[in-house]
CSV table of C-alpha atoms and ligand atoms in Angstrom, one decimal:
chain,number,residue,atom,x,y,z
A,28,UNK,CA,49.7,-52.1,8.0
A,29,UNK,CA,53.4,-52.8,8.3
A,30,UNK,CA,55.7,-49.8,8.3
A,31,UNK,CA,57.6,-48.5,5.3
A,32,UNK,CA,61.3,-47.8,4.9
A,33,UNK,CA,62.5,-44.9,2.8
A,34,UNK,CA,66.4,-44.7,2.5
A,35,UNK,CA,67.5,-41.1,2.0
A,36,UNK,CA,69.6,-40.7,-1.1
A,37,UNK,CA,71.2,-37.6,0.4
A,38,UNK,CA,73.6,-40.0,2.1
A,39,UNK,CA,74.3,-42.1,-1.0
A,40,UNK,CA,77.5,-42.0,-3.0
A,41,UNK,CA,76.6,-39.4,-5.7
A,42,UNK,CA,79.5,-40.5,-7.9
A,43,UNK,CA,78.0,-44.0,-8.0
A,44,UNK,CA,74.4,-43.2,-7.7
A,45,UNK,CA,73.3,-46.0,-10.0
A,46,UNK,CA,74.9,-48.5,-7.8
A,47,UNK,CA,73.1,-47.2,-4.7
A,48,UNK,CA,69.8,-47.1,-6.6
A,49,UNK,CA,70.2,-50.7,-7.6
A,50,UNK,CA,71.0,-51.6,-3.9
A,51,UNK,CA,67.7,-50.0,-2.9
A,52,UNK,CA,65.9,-51.7,-5.7
A,53,UNK,CA,67.0,-55.1,-4.5
A,54,UNK,CA,66.5,-54.4,-0.8
A,55,UNK,CA,63.4,-54.5,1.3
A,56,UNK,CA,63.1,-50.7,1.2
A,57,UNK,CA,59.7,-49.4,0.0
A,58,UNK,CA,60.5,-45.9,-1.3
A,59,UNK,CA,63.4,-43.7,-2.3
A,60,UNK,CA,63.5,-40.5,-0.1
A,61,UNK,CA,64.9,-37.7,-2.2
A,62,UNK,CA,65.9,-34.4,-0.5
A,63,UNK,CA,65.8,-31.2,-2.5
A,64,UNK,CA,67.4,-28.2,-0.9
A,65,UNK,CA,67.7,-24.7,-2.2
A,66,UNK,CA,70.2,-22.9,0.0
A,67,UNK,CA,67.4,-20.5,1.1
A,68,UNK,CA,64.8,-22.4,3.0
A,69,UNK,CA,67.6,-24.5,4.5
A,70,UNK,CA,71.4,-23.6,4.7
A,71,UNK,CA,72.4,-26.3,2.2
A,72,UNK,CA,72.1,-27.1,-1.5
A,73,UNK,CA,71.6,-30.7,-2.5
A,74,UNK,CA,70.2,-31.9,-5.8
A,75,UNK,CA,67.4,-30.9,-8.2
A,76,UNK,CA,65.3,-31.9,-11.2
A,77,UNK,CA,67.9,-33.4,-13.6
A,78,UNK,CA,69.2,-35.8,-10.9
A,79,UNK,CA,65.7,-36.9,-10.1
A,80,UNK,CA,65.0,-37.5,-13.8
A,81,UNK,CA,68.2,-39.6,-14.0
A,82,UNK,CA,67.3,-41.5,-10.9
A,83,UNK,CA,63.8,-42.3,-12.3
A,84,UNK,CA,65.4,-44.2,-15.2
A,85,UNK,CA,66.8,-46.8,-12.7
A,86,UNK,CA,64.6,-46.6,-9.6
A,87,UNK,CA,62.0,-49.4,-9.4
A,88,UNK,CA,60.3,-48.0,-6.3
A,89,UNK,CA,58.3,-44.8,-5.7
A,90,UNK,CA,60.3,-41.5,-5.5
A,91,UNK,CA,59.3,-39.7,-2.2
A,92,UNK,CA,60.5,-36.2,-3.0
A,93,UNK,CA,61.0,-33.9,0.0
A,94,UNK,CA,61.2,-30.2,-1.1
A,95,UNK,CA,63.1,-28.0,1.3
A,96,UNK,CA,62.7,-25.0,-1.0
A,97,UNK,CA,60.9,-21.7,-0.8
A,98,UNK,CA,57.8,-21.3,-3.0
A,99,UNK,CA,57.6,-25.0,-3.8
A,100,UNK,CA,54.3,-24.4,-5.7
A,101,UNK,CA,56.4,-22.9,-8.6
A,102,UNK,CA,57.8,-26.3,-9.5
A,103,UNK,CA,55.0,-28.9,-9.0
A,104,UNK,CA,54.6,-29.9,-12.6
A,105,UNK,CA,58.4,-30.0,-13.1
A,106,UNK,CA,58.8,-32.5,-10.3
A,107,UNK,CA,56.0,-34.6,-11.7
A,108,UNK,CA,57.7,-34.6,-15.1
A,109,UNK,CA,61.0,-35.6,-13.5
A,110,UNK,CA,59.3,-38.6,-12.0
A,111,UNK,CA,58.2,-37.8,-8.4
A,112,UNK,CA,55.5,-40.0,-7.1
A,113,UNK,CA,55.0,-38.3,-3.7
A,114,UNK,CA,55.7,-34.6,-3.4
A,115,UNK,CA,56.2,-33.1,0.0
A,116,UNK,CA,56.3,-29.3,0.7
A,117,UNK,CA,57.1,-27.6,4.0
A,118,UNK,CA,54.2,-25.9,5.8
A,119,UNK,CA,56.7,-23.1,6.7
A,120,UNK,CA,57.5,-22.5,3.0
A,121,UNK,CA,54.1,-22.4,1.2
A,122,UNK,CA,51.8,-19.4,2.0
A,123,UNK,CA,48.8,-20.9,0.3
A,124,UNK,CA,49.2,-24.4,1.4
A,125,UNK,CA,45.8,-25.7,0.6
A,126,UNK,CA,46.2,-24.6,-3.0
A,127,UNK,CA,49.6,-26.2,-3.2
A,128,UNK,CA,48.3,-29.5,-1.9
A,129,UNK,CA,45.4,-29.4,-4.5
A,130,UNK,CA,47.9,-28.7,-7.3
A,131,UNK,CA,50.1,-31.6,-6.3
A,132,UNK,CA,47.2,-34.0,-6.4
A,133,UNK,CA,45.9,-32.6,-9.7
A,134,UNK,CA,49.4,-33.2,-11.2
A,135,UNK,CA,48.9,-36.9,-10.3
A,136,UNK,CA,51.1,-37.2,-7.2
A,137,UNK,CA,50.5,-38.0,-3.6
A,138,UNK,CA,50.7,-34.9,-1.5
A,139,UNK,CA,52.8,-34.6,1.7
A,140,UNK,CA,53.4,-31.7,4.1
A,141,UNK,CA,56.5,-31.5,6.2
A,142,UNK,CA,56.8,-29.8,9.5
A,143,UNK,CA,59.9,-28.5,11.3
A,144,UNK,CA,60.7,-29.5,14.9
A,145,UNK,CA,59.4,-26.2,16.2
A,146,UNK,CA,56.1,-26.3,14.3
A,147,UNK,CA,53.0,-27.4,16.2
A,148,UNK,CA,51.2,-30.4,14.7
A,149,UNK,CA,48.0,-28.5,15.4
A,150,UNK,CA,48.7,-26.3,12.4
A,151,UNK,CA,48.0,-29.3,10.2
A,152,UNK,CA,44.4,-29.6,11.5
A,153,UNK,CA,42.7,-28.0,8.5
A,154,UNK,CA,44.6,-29.8,5.8
A,155,UNK,CA,45.2,-33.2,7.4
A,156,UNK,CA,42.2,-34.9,5.7
A,157,UNK,CA,43.5,-33.6,2.3
A,158,UNK,CA,47.0,-35.1,2.4
A,159,UNK,CA,48.6,-38.5,2.0
A,160,UNK,CA,51.6,-38.0,4.2
A,161,UNK,CA,53.0,-35.9,7.0
A,162,UNK,CA,56.8,-35.7,7.1
A,163,UNK,CA,57.7,-34.9,10.6
A,164,UNK,CA,61.2,-33.5,10.9
A,165,UNK,CA,63.1,-35.1,13.8
A,166,UNK,CA,66.1,-32.9,13.1
A,167,UNK,CA,66.3,-29.3,11.7
A,168,UNK,CA,66.3,-29.8,8.0
A,169,UNK,CA,69.3,-29.2,5.9
A,170,UNK,CA,71.8,-32.0,6.6
A,171,UNK,CA,72.1,-35.7,7.0
A,172,UNK,CA,73.6,-37.4,10.0
A,173,UNK,CA,72.2,-35.1,12.7
A,174,UNK,CA,71.1,-36.1,16.2
A,175,UNK,CA,67.5,-37.2,16.7
A,176,UNK,CA,65.3,-34.7,18.6
A,177,UNK,CA,63.5,-36.6,21.5
A,178,UNK,CA,60.4,-34.3,21.5
A,179,UNK,CA,59.4,-36.1,18.2
A,180,UNK,CA,57.8,-38.9,20.2
A,181,UNK,CA,55.3,-36.4,21.8
A,182,UNK,CA,54.6,-34.9,18.5
A,183,UNK,CA,53.8,-38.3,16.9
A,184,UNK,CA,51.4,-39.1,19.7
A,185,UNK,CA,49.7,-35.8,19.3
A,186,UNK,CA,49.4,-36.2,15.5
A,187,UNK,CA,47.9,-39.7,15.8
A,188,UNK,CA,45.1,-38.1,17.9
A,189,UNK,CA,44.6,-35.3,15.4
A,190,UNK,CA,44.5,-37.7,12.5
A,191,UNK,CA,41.7,-39.6,14.2
A,192,UNK,CA,39.7,-36.5,14.9
A,193,UNK,CA,40.0,-35.2,11.4
A,194,UNK,CA,39.3,-38.6,9.7
A,195,UNK,CA,42.6,-38.4,7.9
A,196,UNK,CA,44.5,-41.4,6.6
A,197,UNK,CA,47.8,-39.6,6.1
A,198,UNK,CA,50.9,-41.7,6.8
A,199,UNK,CA,53.3,-40.3,9.5
A,200,UNK,CA,56.8,-40.3,8.2
A,201,UNK,CA,59.8,-39.5,10.5
A,202,UNK,CA,62.8,-37.8,8.9
A,203,UNK,CA,66.1,-37.2,10.6
A,204,UNK,CA,68.4,-39.2,12.9
A,205,UNK,CA,66.5,-42.4,12.7
A,206,UNK,CA,68.5,-45.5,13.7
A,207,UNK,CA,68.1,-48.9,15.4
A,208,UNK,CA,68.0,-47.2,18.9
A,209,UNK,CA,64.9,-45.1,18.2
A,210,UNK,CA,63.1,-46.9,15.4
A,211,UNK,CA,61.0,-49.3,17.5
A,212,UNK,CA,59.9,-46.5,19.8
A,213,UNK,CA,58.9,-44.4,16.8
A,214,UNK,CA,56.8,-47.2,15.5
A,215,UNK,CA,55.2,-47.7,19.0
A,216,UNK,CA,54.2,-44.1,19.0
A,217,UNK,CA,52.5,-44.4,15.7
A,218,UNK,CA,55.0,-43.7,12.9
A,219,UNK,CA,54.3,-45.4,9.6
A,220,UNK,CA,57.3,-44.5,7.5
A,221,UNK,CA,60.9,-44.3,8.6
A,222,UNK,CA,63.4,-42.3,6.5
A,223,UNK,CA,67.0,-43.2,7.2
A,224,UNK,CA,70.1,-41.7,5.5
A,225,UNK,CA,73.3,-41.9,7.4
A,226,UNK,CA,72.2,-45.0,9.3
A,227,UNK,CA,71.7,-46.9,6.0
A,228,UNK,CA,74.4,-45.6,3.7
A,229,UNK,CA,77.0,-45.2,6.5
A,230,UNK,CA,76.7,-48.8,7.5
A,231,UNK,CA,78.8,-51.7,6.4
A,232,UNK,CA,76.0,-53.5,4.7
A,233,UNK,CA,73.2,-51.0,3.7
A,234,UNK,CA,70.9,-53.7,2.4
A,235,UNK,CA,71.1,-55.6,5.7
A,236,UNK,CA,70.5,-52.3,7.6
A,237,UNK,CA,67.3,-51.8,5.6
A,238,UNK,CA,66.3,-55.3,6.4
A,239,UNK,CA,66.9,-54.6,10.1
A,240,UNK,CA,64.7,-51.5,10.0
A,241,UNK,CA,62.0,-53.3,8.1
A,242,UNK,CA,61.8,-56.2,10.5
A,243,UNK,CA,61.7,-54.3,13.8
A,244,UNK,CA,58.8,-55.7,15.8
A,245,UNK,CA,56.8,-53.1,17.7
A,246,UNK,CA,58.2,-52.8,21.2
A,247,UNK,CA,61.4,-54.7,20.5
A,248,UNK,CA,64.6,-54.2,18.4
A,249,UNK,CA,64.9,-57.8,17.4
A,250,UNK,CA,65.1,-58.7,13.7
B,25,DX5,C1,67.4,-33.6,6.4
B,25,DX5,C2,66.7,-34.5,5.3
B,25,DX5,C3,66.7,-35.9,5.7
B,25,DX5,C4,68.1,-36.5,5.8
B,25,DX5,C5,68.0,-37.6,6.8
B,25,DX5,O1,67.1,-32.3,6.0
B,25,DX5,O2,65.4,-34.1,5.1
B,25,DX5,O3,65.9,-36.7,4.8
B,25,DX5,O4,68.6,-37.1,4.6
B,25,DX5,O5,69.2,-38.1,7.0
B,25,DX5,P1,69.7,-38.9,8.4
B,25,DX5,O6,68.9,-40.1,8.4
B,25,DX5,O7,71.1,-39.1,8.1
B,25,DX5,O8,69.4,-37.9,9.5
B,26,ZN,ZN1,64.0,-35.6,4.0
């Protein structure tokens, strides 16, 4: 399977969101990555349900919604109604994670679990076969444009092994500080989905930057 590209809307121009949505629609991106922050789980507040519902009216690709909120289980059906296709909760934020995952799937969405840089991938062992996506944070969540944490490579390799052992087919998504300097190595280590915010929306030609990330060949940065 070729890898997927999920531009992070957190770095879009919120005053011209429709324009950036259309750019992603017409680009080679696969998903929209949408970051929801509550100012409690992470030290920042971003966007919420009404903005996702508005995006849904224009977005022609799946909405990959990354919840950085406490007690995410309280809002599962609301995010479904707003138009989320994939709903990801943090392992550090949901006490009864297995129940949360089941509820996401029952609501008709793909279920993802995100892990912070300090969280061991081994903690995913008993839910890995039940989920569709692992969102591996390669920065501490809360802000776009941060520096990539190098230990992520080791964690991907470890997760690939664990995925095989558990018979899981979960996609491995890397979120934070992804750019052309680390993307090929992330894919070589086993990443399936690359989230990119600042690298895409901060570039001169975001659509071309998405094309570059989509056409990285494993082991090389050529396009
Ligand atoms: C960080 C968010 C990321 C962020 C990535 O908390 O989860 O999705 O938007 O942005 P960049 O690619 O700029 O690090
Ligand atoms: Zn994210």
